[in-house]
XYZ file of C-alpha atoms in Angstrom:
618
model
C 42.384 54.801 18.110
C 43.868 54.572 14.596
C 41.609 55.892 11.580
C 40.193 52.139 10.126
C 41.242 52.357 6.476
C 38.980 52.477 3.826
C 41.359 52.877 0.579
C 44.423 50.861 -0.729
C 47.570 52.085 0.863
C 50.698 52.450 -1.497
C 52.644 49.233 -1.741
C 55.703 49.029 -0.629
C 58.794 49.348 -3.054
C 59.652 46.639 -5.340
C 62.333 44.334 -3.222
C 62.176 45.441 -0.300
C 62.660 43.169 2.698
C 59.127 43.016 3.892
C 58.063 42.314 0.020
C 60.314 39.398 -0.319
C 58.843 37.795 3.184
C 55.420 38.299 1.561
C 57.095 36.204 -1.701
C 58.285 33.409 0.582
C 55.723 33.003 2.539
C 53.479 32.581 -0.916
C 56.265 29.849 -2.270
C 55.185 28.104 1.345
C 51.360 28.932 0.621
C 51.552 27.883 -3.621
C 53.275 24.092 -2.120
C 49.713 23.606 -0.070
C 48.041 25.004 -2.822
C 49.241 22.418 -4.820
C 49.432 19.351 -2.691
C 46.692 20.028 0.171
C 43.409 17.950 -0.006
C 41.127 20.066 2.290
C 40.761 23.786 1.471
C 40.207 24.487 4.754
C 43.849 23.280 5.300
C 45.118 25.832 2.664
C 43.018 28.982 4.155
C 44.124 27.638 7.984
C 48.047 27.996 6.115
C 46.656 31.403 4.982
C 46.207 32.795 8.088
C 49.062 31.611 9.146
C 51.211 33.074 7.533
C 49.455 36.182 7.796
C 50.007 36.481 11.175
C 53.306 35.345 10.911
C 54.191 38.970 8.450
C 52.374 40.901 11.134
C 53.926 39.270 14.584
C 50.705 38.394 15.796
C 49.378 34.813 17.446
C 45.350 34.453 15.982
C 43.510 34.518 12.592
C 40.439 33.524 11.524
C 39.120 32.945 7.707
C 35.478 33.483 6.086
C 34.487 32.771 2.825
C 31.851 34.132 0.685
C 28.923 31.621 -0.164
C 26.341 31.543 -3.087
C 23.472 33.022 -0.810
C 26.391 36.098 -0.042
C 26.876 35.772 3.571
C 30.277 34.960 4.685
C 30.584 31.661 6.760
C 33.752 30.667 8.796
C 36.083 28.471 7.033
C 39.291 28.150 9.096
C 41.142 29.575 12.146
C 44.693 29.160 13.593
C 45.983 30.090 16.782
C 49.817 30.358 18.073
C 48.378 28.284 21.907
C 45.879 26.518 20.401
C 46.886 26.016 16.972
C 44.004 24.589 14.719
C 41.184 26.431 16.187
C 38.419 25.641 12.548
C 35.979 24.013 14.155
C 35.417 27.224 16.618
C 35.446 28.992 13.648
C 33.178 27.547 11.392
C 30.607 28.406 13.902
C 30.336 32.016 13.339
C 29.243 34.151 10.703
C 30.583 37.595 9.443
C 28.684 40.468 8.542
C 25.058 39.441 11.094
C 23.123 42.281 12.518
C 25.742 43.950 14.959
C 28.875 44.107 12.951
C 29.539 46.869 11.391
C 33.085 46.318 11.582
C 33.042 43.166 8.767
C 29.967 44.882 6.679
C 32.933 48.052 6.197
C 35.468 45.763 5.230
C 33.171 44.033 2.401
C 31.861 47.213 1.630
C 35.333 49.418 1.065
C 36.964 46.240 -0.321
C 40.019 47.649 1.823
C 41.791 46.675 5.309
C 40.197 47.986 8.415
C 42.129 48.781 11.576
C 40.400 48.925 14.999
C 43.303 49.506 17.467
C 40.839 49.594 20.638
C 38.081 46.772 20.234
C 36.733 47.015 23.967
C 35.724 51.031 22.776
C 34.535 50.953 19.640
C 31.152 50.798 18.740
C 31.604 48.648 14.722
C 32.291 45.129 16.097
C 29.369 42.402 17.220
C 30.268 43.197 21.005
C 29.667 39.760 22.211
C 32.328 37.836 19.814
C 34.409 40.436 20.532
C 34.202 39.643 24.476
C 33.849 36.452 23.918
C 37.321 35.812 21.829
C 39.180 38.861 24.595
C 40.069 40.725 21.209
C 42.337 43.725 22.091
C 43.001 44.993 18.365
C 42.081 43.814 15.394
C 42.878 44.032 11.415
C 40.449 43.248 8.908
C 41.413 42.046 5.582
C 39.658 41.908 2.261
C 40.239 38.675 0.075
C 39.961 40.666 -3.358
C 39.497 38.571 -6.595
C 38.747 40.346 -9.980
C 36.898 43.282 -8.076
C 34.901 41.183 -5.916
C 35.513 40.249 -2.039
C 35.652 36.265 -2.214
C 36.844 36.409 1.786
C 37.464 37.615 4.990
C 40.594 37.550 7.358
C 40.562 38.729 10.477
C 44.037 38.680 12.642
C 44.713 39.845 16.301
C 46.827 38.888 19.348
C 44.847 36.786 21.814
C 43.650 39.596 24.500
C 46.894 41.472 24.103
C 47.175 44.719 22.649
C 49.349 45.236 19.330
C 50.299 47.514 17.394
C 49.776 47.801 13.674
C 51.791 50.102 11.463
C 50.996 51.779 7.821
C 53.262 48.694 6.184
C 51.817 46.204 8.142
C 48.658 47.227 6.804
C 49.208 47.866 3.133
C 51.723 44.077 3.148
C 48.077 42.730 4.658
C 46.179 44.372 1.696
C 48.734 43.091 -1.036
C 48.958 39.790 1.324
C 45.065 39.669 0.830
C 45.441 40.055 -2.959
C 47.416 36.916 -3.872
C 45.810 34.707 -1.042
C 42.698 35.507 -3.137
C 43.739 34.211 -6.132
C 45.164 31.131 -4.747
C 42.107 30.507 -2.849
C 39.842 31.258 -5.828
C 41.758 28.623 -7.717
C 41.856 26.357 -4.516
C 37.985 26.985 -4.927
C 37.403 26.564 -8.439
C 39.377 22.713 -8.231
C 37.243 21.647 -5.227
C 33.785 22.443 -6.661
C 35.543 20.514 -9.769
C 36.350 17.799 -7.083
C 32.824 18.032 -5.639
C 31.468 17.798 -9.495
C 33.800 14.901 -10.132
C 32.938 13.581 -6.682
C 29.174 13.535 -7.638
C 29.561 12.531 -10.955
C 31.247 9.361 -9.877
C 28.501 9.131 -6.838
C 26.094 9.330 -9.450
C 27.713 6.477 -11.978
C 27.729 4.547 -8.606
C 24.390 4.854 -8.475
C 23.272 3.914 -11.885
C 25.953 0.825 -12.085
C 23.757 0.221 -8.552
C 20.176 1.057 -10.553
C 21.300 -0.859 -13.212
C 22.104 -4.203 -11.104
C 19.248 -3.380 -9.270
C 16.509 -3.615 -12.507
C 18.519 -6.664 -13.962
C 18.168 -9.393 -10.319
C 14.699 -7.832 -10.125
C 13.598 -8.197 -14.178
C 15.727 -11.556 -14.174
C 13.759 -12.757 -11.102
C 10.442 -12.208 -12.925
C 11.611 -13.512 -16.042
C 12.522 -16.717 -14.138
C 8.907 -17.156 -12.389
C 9.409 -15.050 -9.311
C 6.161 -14.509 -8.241
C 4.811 -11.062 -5.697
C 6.914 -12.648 -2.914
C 9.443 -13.675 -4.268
C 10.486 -9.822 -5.781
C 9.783 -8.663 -1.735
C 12.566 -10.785 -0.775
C 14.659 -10.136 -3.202
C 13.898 -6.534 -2.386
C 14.863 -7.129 1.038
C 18.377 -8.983 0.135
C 18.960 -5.822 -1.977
C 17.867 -3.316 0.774
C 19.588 -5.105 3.724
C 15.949 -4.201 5.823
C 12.740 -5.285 6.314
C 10.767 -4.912 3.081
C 6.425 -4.939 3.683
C 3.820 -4.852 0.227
C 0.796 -3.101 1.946
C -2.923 -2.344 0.504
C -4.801 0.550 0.385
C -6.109 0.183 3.717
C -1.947 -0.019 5.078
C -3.070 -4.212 5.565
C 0.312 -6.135 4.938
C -0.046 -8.410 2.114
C 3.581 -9.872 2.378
C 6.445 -9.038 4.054
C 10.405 -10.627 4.514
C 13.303 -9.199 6.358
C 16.816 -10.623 6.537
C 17.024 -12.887 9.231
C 18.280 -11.488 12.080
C 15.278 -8.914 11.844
C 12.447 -11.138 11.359
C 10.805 -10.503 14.967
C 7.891 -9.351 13.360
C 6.452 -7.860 10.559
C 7.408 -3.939 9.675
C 3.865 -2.483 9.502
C 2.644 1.014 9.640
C 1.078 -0.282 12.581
C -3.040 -0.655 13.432
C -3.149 2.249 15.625
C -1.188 4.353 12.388
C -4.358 3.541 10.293
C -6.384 5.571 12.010
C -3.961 8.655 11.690
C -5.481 11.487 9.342
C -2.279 12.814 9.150
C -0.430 9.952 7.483
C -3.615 9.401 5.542
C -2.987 12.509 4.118
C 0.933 12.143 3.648
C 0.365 9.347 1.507
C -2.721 11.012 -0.179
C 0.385 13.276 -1.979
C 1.939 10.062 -3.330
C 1.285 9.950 -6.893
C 2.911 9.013 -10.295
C 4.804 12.600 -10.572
C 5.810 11.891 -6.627
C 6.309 8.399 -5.871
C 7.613 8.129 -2.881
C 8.025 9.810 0.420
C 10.269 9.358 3.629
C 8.228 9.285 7.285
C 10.085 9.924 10.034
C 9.542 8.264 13.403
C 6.306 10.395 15.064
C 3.740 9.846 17.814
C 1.549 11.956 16.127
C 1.658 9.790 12.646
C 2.209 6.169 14.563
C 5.347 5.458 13.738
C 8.190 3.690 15.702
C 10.603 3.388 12.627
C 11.762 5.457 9.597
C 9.988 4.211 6.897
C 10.473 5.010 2.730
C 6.649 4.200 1.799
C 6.559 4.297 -2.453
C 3.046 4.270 -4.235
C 2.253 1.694 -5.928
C 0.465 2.722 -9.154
C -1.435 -0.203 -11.702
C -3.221 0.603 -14.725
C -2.955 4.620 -13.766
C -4.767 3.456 -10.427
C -3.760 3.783 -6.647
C -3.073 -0.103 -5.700
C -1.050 0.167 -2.435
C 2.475 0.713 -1.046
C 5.959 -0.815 -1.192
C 8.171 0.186 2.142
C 11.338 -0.212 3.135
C 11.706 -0.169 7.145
C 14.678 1.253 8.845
C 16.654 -1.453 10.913
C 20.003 -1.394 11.916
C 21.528 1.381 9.586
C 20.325 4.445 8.484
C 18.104 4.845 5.264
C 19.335 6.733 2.295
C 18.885 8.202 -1.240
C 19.471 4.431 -2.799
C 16.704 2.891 -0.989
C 14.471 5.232 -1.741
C 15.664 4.587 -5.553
C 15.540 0.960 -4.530
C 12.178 1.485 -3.341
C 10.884 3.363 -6.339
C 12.124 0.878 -8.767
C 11.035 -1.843 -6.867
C 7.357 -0.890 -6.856
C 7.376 -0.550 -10.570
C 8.629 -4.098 -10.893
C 5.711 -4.746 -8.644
C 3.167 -3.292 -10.258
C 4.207 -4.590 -13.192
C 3.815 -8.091 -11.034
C 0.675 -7.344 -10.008
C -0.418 -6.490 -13.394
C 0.470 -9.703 -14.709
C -1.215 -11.244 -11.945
C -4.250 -9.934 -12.518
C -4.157 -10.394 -16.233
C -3.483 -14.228 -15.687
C -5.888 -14.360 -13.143
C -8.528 -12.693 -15.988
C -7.606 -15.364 -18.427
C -7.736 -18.418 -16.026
C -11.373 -16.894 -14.881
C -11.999 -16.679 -18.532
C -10.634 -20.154 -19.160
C -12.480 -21.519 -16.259
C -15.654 -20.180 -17.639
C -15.166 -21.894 -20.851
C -14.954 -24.778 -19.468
C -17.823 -24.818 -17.067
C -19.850 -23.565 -20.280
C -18.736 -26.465 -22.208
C -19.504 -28.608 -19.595
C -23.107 -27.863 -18.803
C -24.163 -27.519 -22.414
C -22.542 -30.823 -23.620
C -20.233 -28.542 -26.305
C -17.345 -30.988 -25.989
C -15.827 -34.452 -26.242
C -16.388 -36.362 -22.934
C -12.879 -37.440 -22.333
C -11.978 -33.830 -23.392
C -13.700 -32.161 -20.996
C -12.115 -34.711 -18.180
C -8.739 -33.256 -19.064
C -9.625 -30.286 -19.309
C -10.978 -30.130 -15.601
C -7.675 -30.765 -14.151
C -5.846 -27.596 -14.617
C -8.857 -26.302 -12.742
C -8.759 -28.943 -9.727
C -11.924 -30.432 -11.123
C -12.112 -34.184 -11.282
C -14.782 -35.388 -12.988
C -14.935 -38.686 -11.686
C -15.815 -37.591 -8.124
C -19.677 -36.536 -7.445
C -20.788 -33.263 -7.468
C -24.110 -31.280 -7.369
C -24.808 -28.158 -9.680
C -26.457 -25.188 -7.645
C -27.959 -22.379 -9.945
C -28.953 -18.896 -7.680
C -31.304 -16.635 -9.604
C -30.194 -13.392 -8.904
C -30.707 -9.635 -10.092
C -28.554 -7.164 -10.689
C -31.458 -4.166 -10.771
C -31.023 -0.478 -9.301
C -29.128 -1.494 -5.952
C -27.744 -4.709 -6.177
C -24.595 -6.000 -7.774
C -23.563 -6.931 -10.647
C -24.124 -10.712 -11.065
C -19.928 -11.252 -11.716
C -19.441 -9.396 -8.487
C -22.814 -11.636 -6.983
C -21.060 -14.654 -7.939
C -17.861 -13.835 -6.377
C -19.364 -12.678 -3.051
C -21.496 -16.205 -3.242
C -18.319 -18.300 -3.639
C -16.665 -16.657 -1.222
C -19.261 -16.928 1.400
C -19.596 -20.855 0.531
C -16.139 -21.512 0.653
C -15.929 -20.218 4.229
C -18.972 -22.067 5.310
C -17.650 -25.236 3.933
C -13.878 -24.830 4.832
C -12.919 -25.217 1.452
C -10.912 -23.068 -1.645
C -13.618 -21.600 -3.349
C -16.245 -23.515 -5.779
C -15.307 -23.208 -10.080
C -18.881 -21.083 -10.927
C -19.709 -18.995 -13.940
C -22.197 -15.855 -14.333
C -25.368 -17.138 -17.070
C -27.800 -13.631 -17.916
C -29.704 -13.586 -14.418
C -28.290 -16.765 -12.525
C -25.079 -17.995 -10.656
C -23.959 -21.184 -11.308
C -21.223 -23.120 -8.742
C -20.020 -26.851 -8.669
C -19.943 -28.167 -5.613
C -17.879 -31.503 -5.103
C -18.833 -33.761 -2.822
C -17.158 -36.446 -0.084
C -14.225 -36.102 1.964
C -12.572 -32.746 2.480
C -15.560 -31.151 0.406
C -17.434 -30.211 3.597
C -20.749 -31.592 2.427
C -21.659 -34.979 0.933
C -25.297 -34.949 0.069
C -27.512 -32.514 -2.089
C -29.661 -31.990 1.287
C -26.255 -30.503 3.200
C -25.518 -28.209 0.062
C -29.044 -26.588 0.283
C -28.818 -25.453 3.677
C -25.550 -23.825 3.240
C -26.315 -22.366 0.190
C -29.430 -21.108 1.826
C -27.531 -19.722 4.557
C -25.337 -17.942 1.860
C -28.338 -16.666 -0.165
C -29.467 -14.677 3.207
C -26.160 -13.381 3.675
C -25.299 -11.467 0.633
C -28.786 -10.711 -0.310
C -28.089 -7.163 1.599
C -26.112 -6.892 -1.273
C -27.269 -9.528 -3.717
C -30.878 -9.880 -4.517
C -31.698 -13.584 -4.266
C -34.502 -14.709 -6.279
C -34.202 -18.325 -5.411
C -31.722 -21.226 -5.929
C -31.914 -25.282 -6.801
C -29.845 -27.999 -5.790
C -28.937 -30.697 -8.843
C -29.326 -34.116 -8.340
C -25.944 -35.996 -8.056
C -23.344 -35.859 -10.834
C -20.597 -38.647 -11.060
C -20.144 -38.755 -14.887
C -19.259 -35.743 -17.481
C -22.496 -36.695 -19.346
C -24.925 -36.034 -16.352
C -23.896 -32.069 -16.219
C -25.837 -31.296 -19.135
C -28.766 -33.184 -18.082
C -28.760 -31.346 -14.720
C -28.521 -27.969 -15.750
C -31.342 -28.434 -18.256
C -33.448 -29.574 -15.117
C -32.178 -26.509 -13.110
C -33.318 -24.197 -16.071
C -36.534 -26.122 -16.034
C -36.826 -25.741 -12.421
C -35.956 -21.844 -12.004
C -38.459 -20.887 -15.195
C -41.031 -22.881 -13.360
C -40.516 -21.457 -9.974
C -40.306 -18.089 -11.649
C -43.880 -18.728 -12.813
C -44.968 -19.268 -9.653
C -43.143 -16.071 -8.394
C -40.093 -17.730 -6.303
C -40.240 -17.349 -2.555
C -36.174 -16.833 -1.996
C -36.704 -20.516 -1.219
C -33.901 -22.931 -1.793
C -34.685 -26.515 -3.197
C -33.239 -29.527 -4.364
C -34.455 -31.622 -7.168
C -35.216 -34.623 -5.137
C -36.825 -32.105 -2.957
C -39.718 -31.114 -5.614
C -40.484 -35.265 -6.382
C -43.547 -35.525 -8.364
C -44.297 -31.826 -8.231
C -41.739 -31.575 -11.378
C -43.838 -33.565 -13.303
C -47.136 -32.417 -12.206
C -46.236 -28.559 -13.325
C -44.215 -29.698 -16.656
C -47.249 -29.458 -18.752
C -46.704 -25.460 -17.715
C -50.722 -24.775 -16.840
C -49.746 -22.994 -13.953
C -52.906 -21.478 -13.368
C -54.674 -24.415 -13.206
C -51.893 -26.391 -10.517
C -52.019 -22.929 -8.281
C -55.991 -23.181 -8.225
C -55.829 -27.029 -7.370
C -53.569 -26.307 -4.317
C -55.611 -23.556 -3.441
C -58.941 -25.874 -3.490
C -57.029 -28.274 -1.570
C -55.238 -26.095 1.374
C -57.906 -23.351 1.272
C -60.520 -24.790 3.383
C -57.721 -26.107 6.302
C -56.647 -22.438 6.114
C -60.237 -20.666 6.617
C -60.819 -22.837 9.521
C -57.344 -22.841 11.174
C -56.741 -20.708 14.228
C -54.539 -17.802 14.707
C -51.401 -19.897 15.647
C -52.104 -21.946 12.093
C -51.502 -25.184 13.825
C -53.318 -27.118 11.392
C -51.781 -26.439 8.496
C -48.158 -26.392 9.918
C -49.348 -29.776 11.624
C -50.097 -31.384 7.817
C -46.947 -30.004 6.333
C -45.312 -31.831 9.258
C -46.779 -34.816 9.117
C -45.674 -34.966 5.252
C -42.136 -33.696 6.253
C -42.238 -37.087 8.440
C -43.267 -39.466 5.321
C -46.743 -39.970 7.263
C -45.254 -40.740 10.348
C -46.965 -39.380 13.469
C -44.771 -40.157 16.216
C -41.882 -38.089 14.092
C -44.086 -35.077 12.842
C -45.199 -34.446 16.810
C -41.367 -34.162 17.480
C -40.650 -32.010 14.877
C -43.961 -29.970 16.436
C -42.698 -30.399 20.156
C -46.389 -31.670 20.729
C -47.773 -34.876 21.972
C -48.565 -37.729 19.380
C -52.361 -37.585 20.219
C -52.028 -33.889 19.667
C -51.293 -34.570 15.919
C -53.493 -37.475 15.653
C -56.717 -35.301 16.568
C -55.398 -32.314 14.566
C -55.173 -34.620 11.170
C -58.666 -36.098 11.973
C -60.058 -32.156 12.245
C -58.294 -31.676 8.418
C -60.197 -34.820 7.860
C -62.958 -33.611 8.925
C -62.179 -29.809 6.719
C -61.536 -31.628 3.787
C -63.142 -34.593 3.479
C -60.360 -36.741 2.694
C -57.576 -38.694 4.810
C -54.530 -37.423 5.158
C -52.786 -40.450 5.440
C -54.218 -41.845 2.615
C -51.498 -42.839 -0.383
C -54.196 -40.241 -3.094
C -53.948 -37.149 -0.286
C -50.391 -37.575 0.671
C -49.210 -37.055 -3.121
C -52.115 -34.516 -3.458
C -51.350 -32.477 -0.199
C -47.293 -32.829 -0.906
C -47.715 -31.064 -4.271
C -49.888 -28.911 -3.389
C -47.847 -27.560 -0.584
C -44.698 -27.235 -3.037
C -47.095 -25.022 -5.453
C -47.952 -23.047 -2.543
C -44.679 -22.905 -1.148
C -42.964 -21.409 -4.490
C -46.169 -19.039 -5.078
C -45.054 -17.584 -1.263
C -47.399 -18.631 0.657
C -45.434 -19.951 3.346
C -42.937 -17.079 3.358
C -41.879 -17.387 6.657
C -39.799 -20.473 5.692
C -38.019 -18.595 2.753
């Protein structure tokens, strides 16, 4: 076994013969220098020729990285020639080798004539590349060890001598200064190489914000900017909500077999819930890969979507047919802004149109403009004034609990609109009331005052979970501007009077309350509650448990005084009705078919219906 050495051995004199092979094979090594693209080319040539001054047939080449550990870079073999890749794999200087930590650490060759016996190298590369003997070579730069080089003969013993080892060490020397050169021009490379990358990508940003601010500019509306999003991307582009819902979605054409969602069953995954929690202004966007655990069948770049400093759902890109990369996450971040921005604008116009709207609905029930004004004015709105509509007014409250009555009155709408298979009704919030117009005809679902209050009494027990419902009238028929006015009035009239009576939740129409309007108008409530109450009293003191008198009366003036109809509104026989009348006769003293008791009983029962007496119909 030789003594591995640990100090610089004396050069060799000037000109000799081995010096001048170390000069020649540098004027070989300076050429790649030069000229080669790949520095793993030049340190391959490096060991090379290295083996080629020493006579043997294998090298291999690390190189020093930021972190400090030394990484393969290149190998050559005489058999095998490029042998890199092998190479590349391994790692100097691990737990085990002693041999390359000496070499770093004396900044000197190291000689290990018999491998197999000695206890410095990592024994299982040793075995596993069948190295005999091997030289270790510093690649000294300024002081510092940049590299390794490591040379032996392919399982065959050699023999190095005191000149081979000091030509190595000066061989070392100047293939460290060439390779620190060869270094310092490809991290300038890399630098140039990611500058232009990076000019790439602006030119790319830049084109990017100009289609996408051009396309706005020009009237592109929410979808519009998705497709164009898509075009850009080359994938399937989705605009979710918060709840992961898509709102609209476009993929180039040969991927439109469906759209790219998170999926339903990734909804209900905490774990994605809370990957998206993180998105925020400072972090807009995030990259999920395909999981089971989060849902996900795709790669997906999912960017937040932020409005008004507010969470208001997420732009993604979907991967599909080529891999996603840094520019469409870029693509995606910018193209959420856009879309906020969209959305924004949406909601703005939206604001002023509702505003707008509510103008005009004011104008028109209080008679504040021009006839032929308001006409035009309808139309931007979809409201022609020359077809009939009714006016419905809810009373609602927005008390500890219940909504506010601009979040009552779009709940309302929206309910109606479904029941009637229509876009939703123009309406406008008054202090305490709703107020909708409701066209009437074909395509408007309804077409007589009657069919509007039954589904706006279905609509009033819907949302009063949420709503609370004090009661609602029906207008009479409008078919000119000028009869608005008039009809609200009445429906003002109507609702202070019913409020005097305490409501019921009932919903009326005008024609509904006939006479009983006029009756009440004088406003002595009091004294129209007591005559109802003389009236009804007596019917109700003597009526049995089921109340089949009284309900038989109110039918028989449902039925306009006609038995035969009342009894089949009852599900009783016509003699059934006949004998119950004659007992109220009997009660009351009067005759309920007579003209003086019909209009009597049929206003009283509207007072008593309004004061809740009868609030099983409400």
């Amino acid at each position: 076994m030789v003594t591995p050495l640990a100090v610089a051995r004396p050069a060799a004199p000037a000109g000799t013969p081995r010096e001048r092979e170390v000069i020649a094979a540098f004027s070989e090594v300076t050429t790649e220098a030069i000229t080669a693209t790949r520095l793993e080319d030049l340190l391959a040539l490096v060991g090379q020729k290295l083996c080629d001054l020493l006579g043997v047939s294998r090298c291999s080449v690390y190189l020093r990285q930021d972190d400090g550990r030394f990484r393969g870079g290149a190998g050559w073999c005489g058999e095998a020639g490029n042998i890199s890749a092998a190479v590349q794999a391994q790692e100097a200087g691990i737990p085990g080798d002693a041999f390359s930590r000496e070499v770093i650490r004396s900044a000197a060759p190291v000689l290990i004539s018999d491998v197999p016996n000695d206890p410095r190298p990592h024994r299982r590369t040793m075995e596993h590349w069948g190295v005999r003997a091997m030289l270790g070579v510093p690649l000294v730069f300024d002081g510092e060890v940049i590299g390794l080089v490591f040379v032996d003969n392919v399982a065959q013993e050699h023999t190095y001598t005191d000149d081979d080892v000091s030509l190595a060490e000066l061989f070392g020397r100047l293939a460290a200064l060439f390779i620190r050169q060869a270094l310092q021009a490809s991290r300038l490379a890399a630098q140039a190489e990611e500058l232009d990358r990076q000019k790439r990508t602006l030119e790319y940003l830049a084109d990017v914000h100009a289609r996408l601010t051009g396309a706005v500019l020009e009237g592109a509306d929410i979808r519009a900017v998705v497709g164009l999003l898509s075009d850009l991307a080359g994938a399937p582009v989705a605009l979710l909500d918060e709840d992961l819902a898509v709102l609209t979605w476009t993929a180039p054409t040969p991927l439109r077999a469906g759209p790219p969602v998170l999926g339903d069953r990734a909804r209900e995954r905490p774990v994605l819930r809370s990957a998206l929690a993180e998105l925020s202004a400072a972090r807009p966007s995030t990259v999920l890969e395909p999981s089971s655990v989060l849902g996900l069948g795709r790669r997906h770049v999912v960017c937040r979507l932020i409005v008004e400093g507010r969470p208001s759902g997420y732009l993604t890109v979907v991967e599909a047919g080529r891999a996603l990369g840094d520019l469409d996450t870029k693509l995606a971040e910018r193209g959420a802004t856009v879309l906020a921005l969209q959305v924004l604008s949406e909601r703005r116009q939206i604001e002023a149109e509702g505003q707008a709207r509510d103008d005009f609905l004011s104008d028109l029930l209080h008679s504040h403009r021009d006839v032929a004004q308001l006409a035009r004015r309808g139309v931007p709105f979809g409201i022609d004034l020359t077809e009939p509509h009714v006016l419905v007014r809810l009373a609602v409250d927005g008390g500890e609990g219940h909504l506010h009555a601009s979040v009552a009155r779009r709940l309302v709408v929206a309910d109606l609109a479904a029941r009637l298979g229509t876009d939703e009704a123009p309406a406008t919030t008054l202090p305490g009331a709703v107020v909708v117009l409701v066209r009437l005809g074909d395509g408007a679902g309804v077409s007589h005052p009657d069919e509007v209050r039954a589904h706006v009494a279905a609509v009033a027990d819907a949302v009063v979970p949420r709503v609370h419902v004090r009661g609602g009238v029906v207008s009479a028929v409008c078919r000119e501007p000028e009869d608005f006015p008039r009809a609200h009035r009445e429906l003002r009239e109507v609702e202070e009077l019913a409020r005097s009576f305490g409501w019921s939740r009932r919903v009326v129409t005008l024609d509904e309350l006939g006479l009983f309007r006029v009756v009440v108008a004088s406003g002595r409530v009091r004294e129209a509650v007591r005559f109802a109450d003389e009236l009804v009293r007596p019917v109700r003191e003597h009526d049995g448990a089921d109340g089949a008198l009284l309900a038989t009366w109110r039918a028989f003036l449902a039925a306009e005084a006609r038995v035969q109809r009342a009894a089949a509104d009852l599900g009783v026989h016509e003699n059934t009705v006949r004998y119950r009348l004659g007992r109220v006769r009997e009660i009351t003293g009067k005759d309920p078919a007579s003209l003086d008791t019909l209009l009597a009983a049929r206003t009283a029962f509207q007072i008593l219906e309004l004061a809740g007496w009868f609030r099983d119909d409400g």
